[in-house]
């Protein structure tokens, strides 16, 4: 589907919700019979399109309406319609990225769509390397209490992304993370819990940190239970045994899930990846998983964030084979995959043959509540 046909200039459209017009045009096939669609007032059509844009399951559902006729194309690009577009409508694929897709997201963001602001901000910051503009779009979404934007800005502050190591602002990162956690963002709840447990950017409070980690698990479990039952019917997701080895899962054809509340042996499917993170994953996969010379991607498969400078992300201090942009990504990947792969190494070196140096010591306690393991240690690169 071509975005060029769907997204075009509509400078002759006033875009006023109160604009009502009546047409006396008759159908050419049946002379004298009024075309009922042409008789519908603009505000009613805009209202219908708003409902469509907010509930469409994929971009094609919305685009197919825009290319139906000139009137629907014009009304479909009304600011009210674009402001209601859901994240699924805005889930542009990396392979289809171009000027038209960029312009569409920009138009949605300018219409007040916080999902578009966040998605465009992530793409500009990490993929197009336009740090200032990308951060501004994410901040625009964060001001409107968009939890993923708040959390992404927290990750940027924790890592000093786009700047030097001295640009890290742990207090600002904790404040943003706490706000996202208050809004119920699961990764933010995890991250904030680890910060409290470790005293990272905030006064240490182990009991309160564990409470946030349990809350993150509970929210994730509730999200899975709210899924359509058929989505869970392909396998039994509730077990009381330890997960088999990774190679054994592949032999049996069992997908790797996301173990939650691991003390109780409860395993559920991995959470759905946000369209913005999926775009990052696909964008860098098409470029050989290399964001630049000496730079690494976050090892959590559902993240996609790249380093913006060498050794920005922390490595696993046990094996040194994986690195993560945040404690939340490390904790989730540990439960999803790395727990069955992590192998102790006496010494590991970076790509240039230099030994990684732990400037600040190991940062422990990155598993969920009551699940501190040797693989849960990270070290600064």
Coordinates of C-alpha atoms in Angstrom, one line a residue:
X1 CA 0.0 0.0 0.0
X2 CA 1.4 3.3 -1.0
X3 CA 1.4 6.1 1.6
X4 CA 1.9 8.6 -1.2
X5 CA -1.6 7.9 -2.5
X6 CA -3.1 8.1 1.0
X7 CA -1.3 11.1 2.4
X8 CA -1.3 14.1 0.2
X9 CA -1.7 17.9 0.5
X10 CA -5.1 19.1 1.4
X11 CA -4.6 22.8 1.6
X12 CA -8.0 23.5 0.2
X13 CA -9.7 21.8 3.2
X14 CA -10.5 24.2 5.9
X15 CA -10.6 21.5 8.6
X16 CA -13.4 23.1 10.7
X17 CA -15.6 20.6 12.6
X18 CA -18.6 22.8 12.2
X19 CA -18.4 22.9 8.4
X20 CA -21.6 21.4 7.0
X21 CA -22.4 21.1 3.3
X22 CA -25.2 19.8 1.3
X23 CA -24.8 18.5 -2.3
X24 CA -27.6 18.3 -4.8
X25 CA -25.4 16.2 -7.1
X26 CA -27.3 13.2 -8.5
X27 CA -25.9 9.8 -9.3
X28 CA -25.0 9.4 -13.0
X29 CA -26.2 5.8 -12.9
X30 CA -29.7 6.8 -11.7
X31 CA -30.6 10.3 -12.8
X32 CA -32.7 12.1 -10.3
X33 CA -31.7 9.9 -7.3
X34 CA -29.6 11.8 -4.7
X35 CA -26.3 10.4 -3.8
X36 CA -26.8 9.7 -0.1
X37 CA -23.2 9.8 0.9
X38 CA -22.7 13.2 -0.6
X39 CA -25.7 14.4 1.5
X40 CA -24.0 13.5 4.8
X41 CA -22.6 16.5 6.6
X42 CA -18.9 16.7 7.1
X43 CA -19.0 16.6 10.9
X44 CA -20.8 13.3 10.9
X45 CA -18.3 11.7 8.5
X46 CA -15.4 13.1 10.6
X47 CA -17.0 11.5 13.7
X48 CA -17.2 8.1 11.9
X49 CA -13.6 8.4 10.7
X50 CA -12.5 9.2 14.3
X51 CA -14.0 6.0 15.4
X52 CA -12.4 4.1 12.6
X53 CA -8.9 5.5 13.2
X54 CA -9.1 4.7 16.9
X55 CA -10.2 1.1 16.4
X56 CA -8.5 0.0 13.2
X57 CA -6.3 -3.1 13.7
X58 CA -3.7 -2.1 11.1
X59 CA -2.7 0.8 8.9
X60 CA -4.3 -0.7 5.8
X61 CA -7.8 -0.5 7.4
X62 CA -7.5 3.2 7.6
X63 CA -5.6 3.8 4.4
X64 CA -8.1 1.8 2.3
X65 CA -10.7 4.4 3.4
X66 CA -8.5 7.4 2.5
X67 CA -8.0 6.1 -1.1
X68 CA -11.7 5.5 -1.7
X69 CA -12.6 9.0 -2.9
X70 CA -11.3 12.6 -2.6
X71 CA -13.8 13.6 0.0
X72 CA -12.8 10.7 2.4
X73 CA -9.2 11.5 1.7
X74 CA -9.7 15.1 2.7
X75 CA -11.8 14.3 5.8
X76 CA -9.6 11.4 6.8
X77 CA -6.7 13.8 7.2
X78 CA -8.8 16.1 9.4
X79 CA -6.8 17.0 12.6
X80 CA -9.5 15.5 14.8
X81 CA -9.3 12.1 13.0
X82 CA -5.5 12.1 13.1
X83 CA -5.4 12.9 16.8
X84 CA -7.5 9.8 17.5
X85 CA -5.4 7.4 15.5
X86 CA -4.3 4.3 17.5
X87 CA -0.8 2.9 17.8
X88 CA -1.8 0.1 15.4
X89 CA -2.7 2.6 12.7
X90 CA 0.6 4.3 13.3
X91 CA 2.6 1.1 13.2
X92 CA 4.7 1.9 10.1
X93 CA 7.0 -0.9 9.0
X94 CA 10.7 -0.2 8.8
X95 CA 10.9 -1.6 5.3
X96 CA 8.1 0.8 4.1
X97 CA 9.7 3.9 5.7
X98 CA 9.9 6.9 3.4
X99 CA 9.1 10.6 3.2
X100 CA 5.4 9.9 2.9
X101 CA 5.3 7.8 6.1
X102 CA 7.5 10.4 7.8
X103 CA 5.1 13.1 6.8
X104 CA 2.0 11.2 7.9
X105 CA 3.5 10.6 11.4
X106 CA 4.5 14.3 11.6
X107 CA 1.0 15.4 10.6
X108 CA -0.5 13.1 13.3
X109 CA 1.9 14.4 15.9
X110 CA 1.1 18.0 14.9
X111 CA -2.6 17.2 15.4
X112 CA -2.0 16.3 19.0
X113 CA -1.6 12.5 18.7
X114 CA 0.6 11.4 21.6
X115 CA 1.3 8.0 20.1
X116 CA 2.5 9.6 16.9
X117 CA 4.7 12.0 18.9
X118 CA 6.3 9.1 20.7
X119 CA 6.7 6.8 17.7
X120 CA 8.2 9.6 15.6
X121 CA 10.4 10.7 18.5
X122 CA 11.8 7.2 18.9
X123 CA 12.5 6.9 15.1
X124 CA 14.2 10.3 14.9
X125 CA 16.3 9.8 18.1
X126 CA 17.5 6.3 17.5
X127 CA 17.2 5.6 13.7
X128 CA 17.6 8.9 12.1
X129 CA 20.1 10.1 14.8
X130 CA 18.3 13.4 15.1
X131 CA 18.6 13.5 18.9
X132 CA 17.2 16.9 19.7
X133 CA 14.1 16.6 17.5
X134 CA 13.5 13.0 18.7
X135 CA 13.7 14.0 22.3
X136 CA 11.4 16.9 21.8
X137 CA 8.7 14.7 20.2
X138 CA 9.0 12.2 23.1
X139 CA 8.8 15.1 25.6
X140 CA 5.7 16.4 23.9
X141 CA 4.1 13.0 24.5
X142 CA 5.4 12.7 28.0
X143 CA 3.9 16.1 28.9
X144 CA 0.5 14.5 28.1
X145 CA 1.2 11.7 30.5
X146 CA 2.2 9.1 27.8
X147 CA 3.7 6.3 29.9
X148 CA 6.0 4.8 27.2
X149 CA 7.4 8.2 26.4
X150 CA 8.1 8.9 30.1
X151 CA 9.9 5.6 30.4
X152 CA 11.9 6.1 27.2
X153 CA 13.1 9.5 28.4
X154 CA 14.1 7.9 31.7
X155 CA 16.2 5.4 29.9
X156 CA 17.9 8.2 28.0
X157 CA 18.6 10.0 31.2
X158 CA 20.0 6.8 32.9
X159 CA 22.4 6.2 30.0
X160 CA 23.1 9.8 29.0
X161 CA 22.1 8.7 25.5
X162 CA 23.0 11.2 22.7
X163 CA 25.7 12.7 24.9
X164 CA 28.7 11.6 27.0
X165 CA 28.9 9.5 30.1
X166 CA 28.9 12.7 32.1
X167 CA 25.5 13.5 30.8
X168 CA 23.8 10.8 32.8
X169 CA 21.2 12.2 35.2
X170 CA 20.1 9.5 37.5
X171 CA 17.8 11.7 39.6
X172 CA 15.9 12.9 36.5
X173 CA 15.7 9.3 35.3
X174 CA 14.2 8.1 38.5
X175 CA 11.7 10.9 38.5
X176 CA 10.6 10.1 35.0
X177 CA 10.5 6.4 35.8
X178 CA 8.4 6.9 38.9
X179 CA 5.9 9.0 36.9
X180 CA 5.6 6.2 34.3
X181 CA 5.3 3.6 37.0
X182 CA 2.5 5.6 38.6
X183 CA 0.7 5.4 35.3
X184 CA 1.0 1.6 35.3
X185 CA 3.8 1.1 32.8
X186 CA 5.1 -2.4 33.5
X187 CA 8.8 -1.8 32.4
X188 CA 8.8 1.4 34.5
X189 CA 7.5 -0.5 37.5
X190 CA 10.4 -3.0 37.1
X191 CA 13.0 -0.3 36.6
X192 CA 11.8 1.8 39.5
X193 CA 11.7 -1.3 41.7
X194 CA 15.3 -2.1 40.8
X195 CA 16.4 1.5 41.5
X196 CA 14.8 1.3 44.9
X197 CA 16.4 -2.0 45.7
X198 CA 19.8 -1.0 44.6
X199 CA 19.8 2.6 45.7
X200 CA 20.4 3.7 42.1
X201 CA 19.6 7.4 41.8
X202 CA 17.4 7.2 44.8
X203 CA 17.7 6.3 48.5
X204 CA 17.7 2.6 48.9
X205 CA 14.5 1.0 50.1
X206 CA 14.6 -2.8 49.5
X207 CA 11.1 -3.5 50.8
X208 CA 9.5 -0.8 48.7
X209 CA 11.5 -2.0 45.6
X210 CA 10.3 -5.5 46.0
X211 CA 6.7 -4.2 46.3
X212 CA 7.1 -2.5 42.9
X213 CA 8.6 -5.6 41.3
X214 CA 5.7 -7.7 42.6
X215 CA 3.3 -5.1 41.2
X216 CA 5.0 -5.3 37.8
X217 CA 4.6 -9.1 37.8
X218 CA 0.9 -8.8 38.8
X219 CA 0.1 -6.3 36.1
X220 CA 1.8 -8.4 33.5
X221 CA -0.1 -11.5 34.6
X222 CA -3.3 -9.5 34.5
X223 CA -2.6 -8.3 31.0
X224 CA -2.1 -11.9 29.9
X225 CA -5.3 -13.1 31.6
X226 CA -7.2 -10.4 29.7
X227 CA -6.1 -11.7 26.4
X228 CA -8.5 -13.6 24.1
X229 CA -8.6 -17.2 25.3
X230 CA -7.7 -18.6 21.9
X231 CA -4.5 -16.6 22.0
X232 CA -3.4 -18.9 24.9
X233 CA -4.8 -22.2 23.7
X234 CA -1.8 -23.2 21.6
X235 CA 0.0 -24.4 24.7
X236 CA -0.4 -24.7 28.4
X237 CA 1.0 -21.5 29.9
X238 CA 0.5 -22.5 33.6
X239 CA 3.2 -24.9 34.8
X240 CA 4.6 -25.9 38.1
X241 CA 8.0 -27.2 36.8
X242 CA 11.1 -25.4 35.8
X243 CA 11.5 -24.5 32.1
X244 CA 13.3 -27.1 30.1
X245 CA 16.7 -26.1 28.5
X246 CA 16.5 -23.8 25.5
X247 CA 17.6 -26.4 23.0
X248 CA 14.9 -28.8 24.4
X249 CA 12.2 -26.2 23.9
X250 CA 13.3 -25.8 20.2
X251 CA 13.2 -29.6 19.7
X252 CA 9.7 -29.8 21.2
X253 CA 8.5 -26.8 19.2
X254 CA 7.6 -24.9 22.4
X255 CA 7.9 -21.2 22.2
X256 CA 9.9 -19.4 24.8
X257 CA 7.6 -17.6 27.1
X258 CA 8.1 -15.0 29.8
X259 CA 8.2 -16.6 33.2
X260 CA 6.4 -14.4 35.8
X261 CA 6.2 -15.0 39.5
X262 CA 8.9 -17.5 39.0
X263 CA 8.9 -18.6 42.6
X264 CA 5.5 -20.1 41.9
X265 CA 6.5 -21.6 38.5
X266 CA 4.0 -19.5 36.5
X267 CA 4.9 -19.1 32.9
X268 CA 3.1 -16.9 30.4
X269 CA 3.7 -15.7 26.8
X270 CA 6.0 -12.8 26.3
X271 CA 4.4 -9.3 26.3
X272 CA 3.4 -7.7 23.0
X273 CA 6.1 -5.4 21.7
X274 CA 5.2 -1.7 21.2
X275 CA 5.1 -0.7 17.5
X276 CA 7.9 1.8 18.1
X277 CA 10.2 -0.8 19.5
X278 CA 9.2 -3.2 16.7
X279 CA 10.2 -0.5 14.2
X280 CA 13.7 -0.2 15.9
X281 CA 14.2 -4.0 15.8
X282 CA 13.3 -4.2 12.1
X283 CA 15.3 -1.1 11.2
X284 CA 18.6 -2.3 12.6
X285 CA 17.9 -5.9 11.5
X286 CA 17.8 -4.7 7.9
X287 CA 21.3 -3.1 8.6
X288 CA 22.9 -6.3 10.0
X289 CA 22.0 -5.5 13.6
X290 CA 24.8 -2.9 13.6
X291 CA 23.8 0.6 14.7
X292 CA 27.4 1.9 13.9
X293 CA 31.1 1.1 14.4
X294 CA 31.7 -0.3 17.9
X295 CA 28.0 0.2 18.9
X296 CA 25.7 -2.5 20.2
X297 CA 22.0 -3.1 20.4
X298 CA 20.1 -4.0 23.6
X299 CA 20.1 -7.7 23.8
X300 CA 16.4 -7.9 24.8
X301 CA 14.7 -9.0 21.6
X302 CA 11.7 -6.7 22.2
X303 CA 13.6 -3.5 22.8
X304 CA 15.6 -2.5 19.7
X305 CA 17.4 0.5 21.3
X306 CA 20.9 1.0 20.1
X307 CA 23.9 2.6 21.8
X308 CA 24.6 6.2 20.9
X309 CA 28.2 6.0 22.0
X310 CA 30.6 3.1 22.8
X311 CA 30.0 1.1 26.0
X312 CA 26.8 3.0 26.8
X313 CA 24.9 -0.1 27.8
X314 CA 25.8 -2.4 30.7
X315 CA 27.0 -6.0 30.1
X316 CA 26.1 -9.1 32.0
X317 CA 29.0 -9.4 34.5
X318 CA 28.8 -13.2 34.4
X319 CA 29.2 -14.1 30.7
X320 CA 29.8 -10.6 29.1
X321 CA 27.9 -11.9 26.0
X322 CA 24.8 -9.7 26.4
X323 CA 24.2 -6.0 27.1
X324 CA 21.1 -4.0 28.1
X325 CA 19.8 -0.5 27.9
X326 CA 18.0 -0.8 31.2
X327 CA 17.5 -3.0 34.3
X328 CA 14.0 -3.7 33.1
X329 CA 15.2 -5.1 29.8
X330 CA 17.8 -7.2 31.6
X331 CA 15.3 -8.6 34.1
X332 CA 12.8 -9.5 31.3
X333 CA 15.4 -11.0 29.0
X334 CA 16.9 -13.0 31.9
X335 CA 13.6 -14.7 32.5
X336 CA 12.7 -15.1 28.8
X337 CA 16.0 -16.4 27.4
X338 CA 19.3 -15.6 29.0
X339 CA 18.7 -17.6 32.2
X340 CA 19.2 -20.9 30.2
X341 CA 22.1 -19.5 28.2
X342 CA 24.3 -17.6 30.7
X343 CA 27.7 -19.3 31.3
X344 CA 30.3 -18.1 33.7
X345 CA 33.5 -16.8 32.0
X346 CA 36.7 -16.1 33.8
X347 CA 37.5 -13.1 31.6
X348 CA 35.9 -11.5 28.6
X349 CA 37.1 -8.7 26.3
X350 CA 35.4 -6.2 24.1
X351 CA 35.5 -6.1 20.3
X352 CA 38.9 -4.3 20.2
X353 CA 40.6 -6.8 22.5
X354 CA 40.5 -4.6 25.6
X355 CA 39.1 -5.9 28.8
X356 CA 35.9 -4.4 29.9
X357 CA 36.4 -2.4 33.1
X358 CA 33.8 -2.2 35.8
X359 CA 34.0 1.4 36.9
X360 CA 31.3 1.3 39.5
X361 CA 31.2 -2.3 40.5
X362 CA 28.6 -4.9 39.8
X363 CA 25.0 -3.8 40.1
X364 CA 23.0 -6.7 41.6
X365 CA 19.4 -7.5 42.2
X366 CA 18.1 -7.2 38.7
X367 CA 15.7 -10.1 38.8
X368 CA 12.1 -9.7 40.0
X369 CA 11.2 -10.0 43.6
X370 CA 12.8 -12.9 45.5
X371 CA 14.6 -13.9 42.2
X372 CA 18.1 -12.7 42.6
X373 CA 20.4 -14.9 40.6
X374 CA 24.0 -14.9 39.4
X375 CA 22.8 -13.9 35.9
X376 CA 21.2 -10.8 37.4
X377 CA 24.4 -8.9 37.8
X378 CA 25.3 -6.2 35.3
X379 CA 28.5 -4.3 35.0
X380 CA 29.3 -0.9 33.5
X381 CA 31.1 -1.2 30.2

